[in-house]
Amino acid sequence: MPNINKIGFNPGQKIANPFKTSRKSSNPFEFSNFEGNTLPFADVFEGFENKTVNNSKLKMITSSVAGSMTKLRSSITEPIVNFVNRVRNGISNAWDYAKNTNISDLAGMKVLNDVMQTDIADIGKGLTSSLSGMGKGISEKMSFLNTDVSEIGKGLSTKWNELISKIHTNKINKDTSVNELKAMWEAEIAASAKEAA
Amino acid sequence: MNKNVAEIIDALAAHQDHASIEVLEELGTNSPDNEVREYTSRALVRKNIHDSLKIVIINQGKGINDLSPSVAMSTINEILALKDKSEVIKILDDTINMHSDEAVKENARSVKSLLALS
């Protein structure tokens, strides 16, 4: 019985009004939050250690972060919905296109059909003619090269012979006979006279 | 001057044959080109034999008697540079004593004076 009396109605006991707000604090966010029932900041964010920050400040930050997150959620919800709707409409349109379009109308299908309908012998014929044309072209190029090389060789041999003859003719030393030297000198005089003329 | 001509003159100067002197006199000392005349005169002096030195000393208009001062001075310098001057002095003496042209005599006398001073 003593226990029953303890939990029974006691008219002398004062019951705190749960709807009454306390106006003793100077916190401006006090009336818009959960009346001090907010979760501690360290419980909301893992790893955060409450060391020197004031408890009332922590409550203020927590409540503002919670409000911001709520706003953020409401702001991103609408675009996501729109995006999903767009994707759904796109898929629907693609499906309609695929369902209603004839496969022969697709781009490239005409060429593919033409190739597939061509006889394999004709393809081989075309390839053979192309290859023979290529070979002919290469053969012509090679023959041109051969001609050119022979011409180059001819020109080189001519130049070489000219150089050798020039070296031989320019071999002027004391072993050259006086008559040869005289003839060379006269040739030089004639050449210089011709140049002057 | 043409490089080939210079080589020909050098080759003729190296020849011991008397015909080389004749070619040098005929084609070199009579050339209208001052450079060729100068180079030929110096080649004749370098031969340092009687026939070659005679050409550049006693002939009017050739060697030391050339109308071009550069040719004359180059020939005189080449004479002054000779190691053996005995043949040159002998020809100069003969020229001073026996040559008919007074200008040639005067030039020979001047060169001999330079040789004595050098």
Coordinates of C-alpha atoms in Angstrom, one line a residue:
Chain A
M1 CA 0.0 0.0 0.0
P2 CA 2.7 2.4 0.7
N3 CA 3.9 1.9 -2.9
I4 CA 0.4 2.5 -4.2
N5 CA 0.2 5.8 -2.4
K6 CA 3.5 6.8 -3.9
I7 CA 2.3 6.6 -7.4
G8 CA -1.2 7.8 -6.9
F9 CA -2.5 11.4 -7.3
N10 CA -0.9 13.8 -4.9
P11 CA -2.7 17.1 -4.8
G12 CA 0.2 18.8 -3.1
Q13 CA 2.6 17.9 -5.8
K14 CA 3.6 20.5 -8.4
I15 CA 3.5 19.3 -12.0
A16 CA 5.6 21.2 -14.5
N17 CA 3.6 22.6 -17.5
P18 CA 5.1 20.9 -20.6
F19 CA 3.8 23.7 -22.9
K20 CA 5.2 26.5 -20.9
T21 CA 8.4 27.9 -22.4
S22 CA 11.2 29.3 -20.4
R23 CA 12.1 32.9 -21.2
K24 CA 15.0 33.2 -18.8
S25 CA 17.6 32.5 -21.5
S26 CA 18.9 35.0 -24.0
N27 CA 19.2 32.4 -26.8
P28 CA 17.2 33.7 -29.9
F29 CA 16.8 30.2 -31.3
E30 CA 15.4 28.9 -28.1
F31 CA 11.7 29.2 -29.0
S32 CA 12.1 27.6 -32.4
N33 CA 13.9 24.5 -31.4
F34 CA 12.9 21.5 -29.3
E35 CA 13.1 23.3 -25.9
G36 CA 16.5 21.9 -25.1
N37 CA 15.6 18.3 -26.2
T38 CA 17.9 18.5 -29.2
L39 CA 20.6 15.9 -29.6
P40 CA 24.1 16.8 -28.6
F41 CA 26.3 17.8 -31.4
A42 CA 28.8 15.0 -30.7
D43 CA 26.0 12.4 -31.1
V44 CA 24.9 13.8 -34.5
F45 CA 28.4 13.9 -36.0
E46 CA 30.6 10.9 -35.3
G47 CA 34.1 11.6 -34.2
F48 CA 33.3 15.0 -33.0
E49 CA 34.6 15.5 -29.5
N50 CA 33.0 18.1 -27.3
K51 CA 35.9 19.7 -25.6
T52 CA 35.7 23.4 -24.9
V53 CA 32.7 24.6 -26.8
N54 CA 29.8 25.9 -24.7
N55 CA 26.8 23.6 -24.5
S56 CA 24.3 26.2 -25.4
K57 CA 26.3 27.1 -28.5
L58 CA 26.3 23.5 -29.6
K59 CA 22.6 23.3 -29.4
M60 CA 22.3 26.4 -31.6
I61 CA 24.6 25.0 -34.3
T62 CA 22.9 21.6 -34.2
S63 CA 19.5 23.1 -34.7
S64 CA 20.6 25.4 -37.5
V65 CA 22.3 22.5 -39.3
A66 CA 19.2 20.3 -39.0
G67 CA 17.1 23.1 -40.5
S68 CA 19.5 23.6 -43.4
M69 CA 19.5 19.9 -44.1
T70 CA 15.7 19.9 -44.2
K71 CA 15.6 22.8 -46.6
L72 CA 18.3 21.1 -48.8
R73 CA 16.2 18.0 -49.0
S74 CA 13.1 19.9 -50.0
S75 CA 15.1 21.8 -52.7
I76 CA 16.7 18.8 -54.3
T77 CA 13.6 16.6 -54.3
E78 CA 11.9 18.5 -57.0
P79 CA 14.6 18.3 -59.7
I80 CA 15.1 14.6 -59.1
V81 CA 11.5 14.0 -59.7
N82 CA 11.7 16.0 -62.9
F83 CA 14.8 14.1 -64.0
V84 CA 13.2 10.8 -63.4
N85 CA 10.1 11.9 -65.3
R86 CA 12.3 13.0 -68.2
V87 CA 14.2 9.7 -68.3
R88 CA 10.9 7.8 -68.2
N89 CA 9.5 9.8 -71.0
G90 CA 12.7 9.4 -73.0
I91 CA 12.7 5.6 -72.6
S92 CA 9.1 5.6 -73.5
N93 CA 9.7 7.7 -76.7
A94 CA 12.6 5.4 -77.7
W95 CA 10.5 2.4 -77.2
D96 CA 7.7 3.9 -79.3
Y97 CA 10.3 4.8 -82.0
A98 CA 11.7 1.3 -82.0
K99 CA 8.2 -0.2 -82.1
N100 CA 6.8 1.9 -84.9
T101 CA 9.9 2.2 -87.2
N102 CA 10.6 -0.3 -89.9
I103 CA 14.0 -1.9 -89.7
S104 CA 14.6 -1.2 -93.4
D105 CA 14.2 2.6 -92.7
L106 CA 17.2 2.6 -90.3
A107 CA 20.3 4.5 -91.4
G108 CA 22.8 2.3 -93.1
M109 CA 20.4 -0.6 -93.5
K110 CA 20.0 0.1 -97.2
V111 CA 23.7 -0.2 -97.9
L112 CA 23.9 -3.3 -95.8
N113 CA 21.0 -4.8 -97.7
D114 CA 22.7 -4.0 -101.0
V115 CA 25.9 -5.6 -99.9
M116 CA 24.1 -8.6 -98.6
Q117 CA 22.1 -9.1 -101.8
T118 CA 25.2 -8.7 -104.1
D119 CA 26.6 -12.0 -105.4
I120 CA 29.9 -12.9 -103.8
A121 CA 31.4 -13.5 -107.3
D122 CA 30.7 -9.8 -108.2
I123 CA 32.4 -8.7 -105.0
G124 CA 35.4 -10.8 -105.9
K125 CA 35.4 -9.4 -109.4
G126 CA 35.4 -5.9 -108.1
L127 CA 38.2 -6.6 -105.8
T128 CA 40.2 -8.3 -108.5
S129 CA 39.8 -5.3 -110.8
S130 CA 40.8 -2.9 -108.0
L131 CA 43.8 -5.0 -107.2
S132 CA 44.9 -5.2 -110.8
G133 CA 44.5 -1.5 -111.1
M134 CA 46.6 -1.0 -108.0
G135 CA 49.3 -3.3 -109.3
K136 CA 49.3 -1.6 -112.7
G137 CA 49.8 1.7 -111.0
I138 CA 52.6 0.4 -108.8
S139 CA 54.2 -1.2 -111.8
E140 CA 54.1 2.1 -113.7
K141 CA 55.6 3.9 -110.7
M142 CA 58.4 1.4 -110.5
S143 CA 59.2 1.6 -114.2
F144 CA 59.3 5.4 -113.8
L145 CA 61.7 5.0 -110.9
N146 CA 63.9 2.7 -112.9
T147 CA 64.1 5.2 -115.8
D148 CA 64.8 8.0 -113.4
V149 CA 67.6 6.1 -111.6
S150 CA 69.2 5.2 -115.0
E151 CA 69.0 8.9 -115.9
I152 CA 70.5 9.9 -112.6
G153 CA 73.3 7.4 -113.1
K154 CA 73.9 8.7 -116.6
G155 CA 74.1 12.2 -115.3
L156 CA 76.4 11.2 -112.5
S157 CA 78.7 9.4 -114.8
T158 CA 78.9 12.4 -117.1
K159 CA 79.6 14.7 -114.2
W160 CA 82.2 12.3 -112.8
N161 CA 84.0 12.1 -116.2
E162 CA 83.9 15.8 -116.5
L163 CA 85.4 16.2 -113.0
I164 CA 88.1 13.7 -113.7
S165 CA 89.0 15.3 -117.0
K166 CA 89.0 18.7 -115.3
I167 CA 91.4 17.4 -112.7
H168 CA 93.6 15.9 -115.4
T169 CA 93.6 19.2 -117.3
N170 CA 94.2 21.2 -114.2
K171 CA 97.3 19.2 -113.3
I172 CA 99.8 22.0 -113.8
N173 CA 103.2 21.4 -112.3
K174 CA 106.8 21.5 -113.3
D175 CA 106.5 18.1 -114.9
T176 CA 104.2 19.5 -117.5
S177 CA 106.1 20.3 -120.7
V178 CA 106.7 23.9 -121.6
N179 CA 104.8 23.5 -124.9
E180 CA 101.7 22.2 -123.0
L181 CA 102.0 25.1 -120.5
K182 CA 102.3 27.5 -123.3
A183 CA 99.2 26.0 -125.0
M184 CA 97.3 26.2 -121.7
W185 CA 98.3 29.8 -121.2
E186 CA 97.2 30.7 -124.7
A187 CA 93.9 29.0 -124.1
E188 CA 93.4 31.0 -120.9
I189 CA 94.2 34.2 -122.8
A190 CA 91.7 33.3 -125.5
A191 CA 89.1 32.5 -122.9
S192 CA 89.6 35.7 -121.0
A193 CA 89.5 37.7 -124.3
K194 CA 86.2 36.0 -125.2
E195 CA 84.8 36.8 -121.8
A196 CA 85.9 40.4 -122.2
A197 CA 84.3 40.6 -125.6
Chain B
M1 CA 94.6 37.2 -112.2
N2 CA 93.3 33.8 -113.2
K3 CA 94.4 31.0 -110.9
N4 CA 95.3 28.8 -113.8
V5 CA 97.6 31.5 -115.2
A6 CA 99.4 31.8 -111.9
E7 CA 99.9 28.0 -111.8
I8 CA 101.2 28.0 -115.3
I9 CA 103.7 30.8 -114.5
D10 CA 104.8 28.9 -111.4
A11 CA 105.3 25.8 -113.4
L12 CA 107.3 27.7 -116.0
A13 CA 109.4 29.3 -113.3
A14 CA 110.3 25.9 -112.0
H15 CA 111.4 24.7 -115.4
Q16 CA 115.1 24.6 -116.1
D17 CA 114.5 24.6 -119.8
H18 CA 115.4 27.8 -121.7
A19 CA 112.1 27.6 -123.6
S20 CA 110.2 28.4 -120.4
I21 CA 112.0 31.8 -120.3
E22 CA 110.9 32.5 -123.8
V23 CA 107.3 31.6 -123.0
L24 CA 107.3 33.8 -119.9
E25 CA 108.7 36.7 -121.9
E26 CA 106.4 36.2 -124.9
L27 CA 103.1 35.7 -123.0
G28 CA 103.9 37.1 -119.5
T29 CA 105.9 40.3 -119.9
N30 CA 103.8 41.4 -122.9
S31 CA 100.5 40.8 -121.1
P32 CA 98.1 43.8 -120.9
D33 CA 97.3 42.7 -117.4
N34 CA 99.5 44.4 -114.8
E35 CA 99.1 41.5 -112.3
V36 CA 100.3 39.0 -114.9
R37 CA 103.3 41.2 -115.9
E38 CA 104.2 41.6 -112.2
Y39 CA 103.9 37.9 -111.4
T40 CA 105.9 37.0 -114.5
S41 CA 108.7 39.5 -113.7
R42 CA 109.0 38.1 -110.2
A43 CA 109.2 34.6 -111.6
L44 CA 111.9 35.5 -114.0
V45 CA 113.9 37.2 -111.2
R46 CA 113.5 34.1 -109.0
K47 CA 115.1 32.0 -111.7
N48 CA 118.2 34.0 -111.1
I49 CA 119.9 33.1 -114.3
H50 CA 121.5 35.5 -116.9
D51 CA 118.8 35.1 -119.6
S52 CA 115.8 35.6 -117.2
L53 CA 117.4 38.6 -115.3
K54 CA 118.4 40.2 -118.6
I55 CA 114.7 40.4 -119.7
V56 CA 113.6 42.3 -116.6
I57 CA 116.6 44.7 -116.5
I58 CA 117.6 45.7 -120.0
N59 CA 114.3 45.7 -121.8
Q60 CA 112.4 48.9 -122.0
G61 CA 108.8 48.6 -120.6
K62 CA 109.5 45.3 -118.8
G63 CA 110.6 44.4 -115.3
I64 CA 112.2 47.4 -113.6
N65 CA 111.5 49.6 -116.6
D66 CA 107.8 48.8 -116.7
L67 CA 105.4 51.8 -117.0
S68 CA 103.4 50.5 -114.1
P69 CA 105.1 51.5 -110.8
S70 CA 103.7 48.5 -109.0
V71 CA 105.3 46.1 -111.5
A72 CA 108.6 47.9 -111.4
M73 CA 108.7 48.1 -107.6
S74 CA 107.7 44.4 -107.2
T75 CA 110.5 43.4 -109.6
I76 CA 113.0 45.6 -107.6
N77 CA 111.9 44.1 -104.3
E78 CA 112.3 40.6 -105.7
I79 CA 115.8 41.5 -106.9
L80 CA 116.7 42.8 -103.5
A81 CA 115.4 39.6 -101.9
L82 CA 117.7 37.4 -103.9
K83 CA 120.4 35.5 -101.9
D84 CA 122.9 35.4 -104.7
K85 CA 123.1 38.8 -106.3
S86 CA 126.2 38.3 -108.3
E87 CA 124.5 37.7 -111.6
V88 CA 122.2 40.7 -111.1
I89 CA 125.1 43.1 -110.3
K90 CA 126.9 41.9 -113.3
I91 CA 124.0 42.6 -115.6
L92 CA 123.3 46.0 -114.0
D93 CA 126.9 47.0 -114.5
D94 CA 126.8 46.0 -118.2
T95 CA 123.5 47.9 -118.6
I96 CA 124.9 51.1 -116.9
N97 CA 128.0 50.9 -119.0
M98 CA 126.7 49.8 -122.4
H99 CA 123.0 50.3 -122.8
S100 CA 121.9 52.9 -125.4
D101 CA 118.7 54.1 -123.6
E102 CA 119.4 56.6 -120.9
A103 CA 116.2 55.8 -119.0
V104 CA 117.1 52.2 -118.8
K105 CA 120.6 53.1 -117.6
E106 CA 119.2 55.4 -114.9
N107 CA 116.9 52.7 -113.6
A108 CA 119.8 50.2 -113.5
R109 CA 121.8 52.7 -111.6
S110 CA 119.1 53.2 -109.1
V111 CA 118.6 49.5 -108.5
K112 CA 122.3 49.1 -108.1
S113 CA 122.3 51.9 -105.5
L114 CA 119.5 50.1 -103.6
L115 CA 121.5 46.8 -103.7
A116 CA 124.5 48.6 -102.3
L117 CA 122.4 50.1 -99.5
S118 CA 120.6 46.8 -98.7

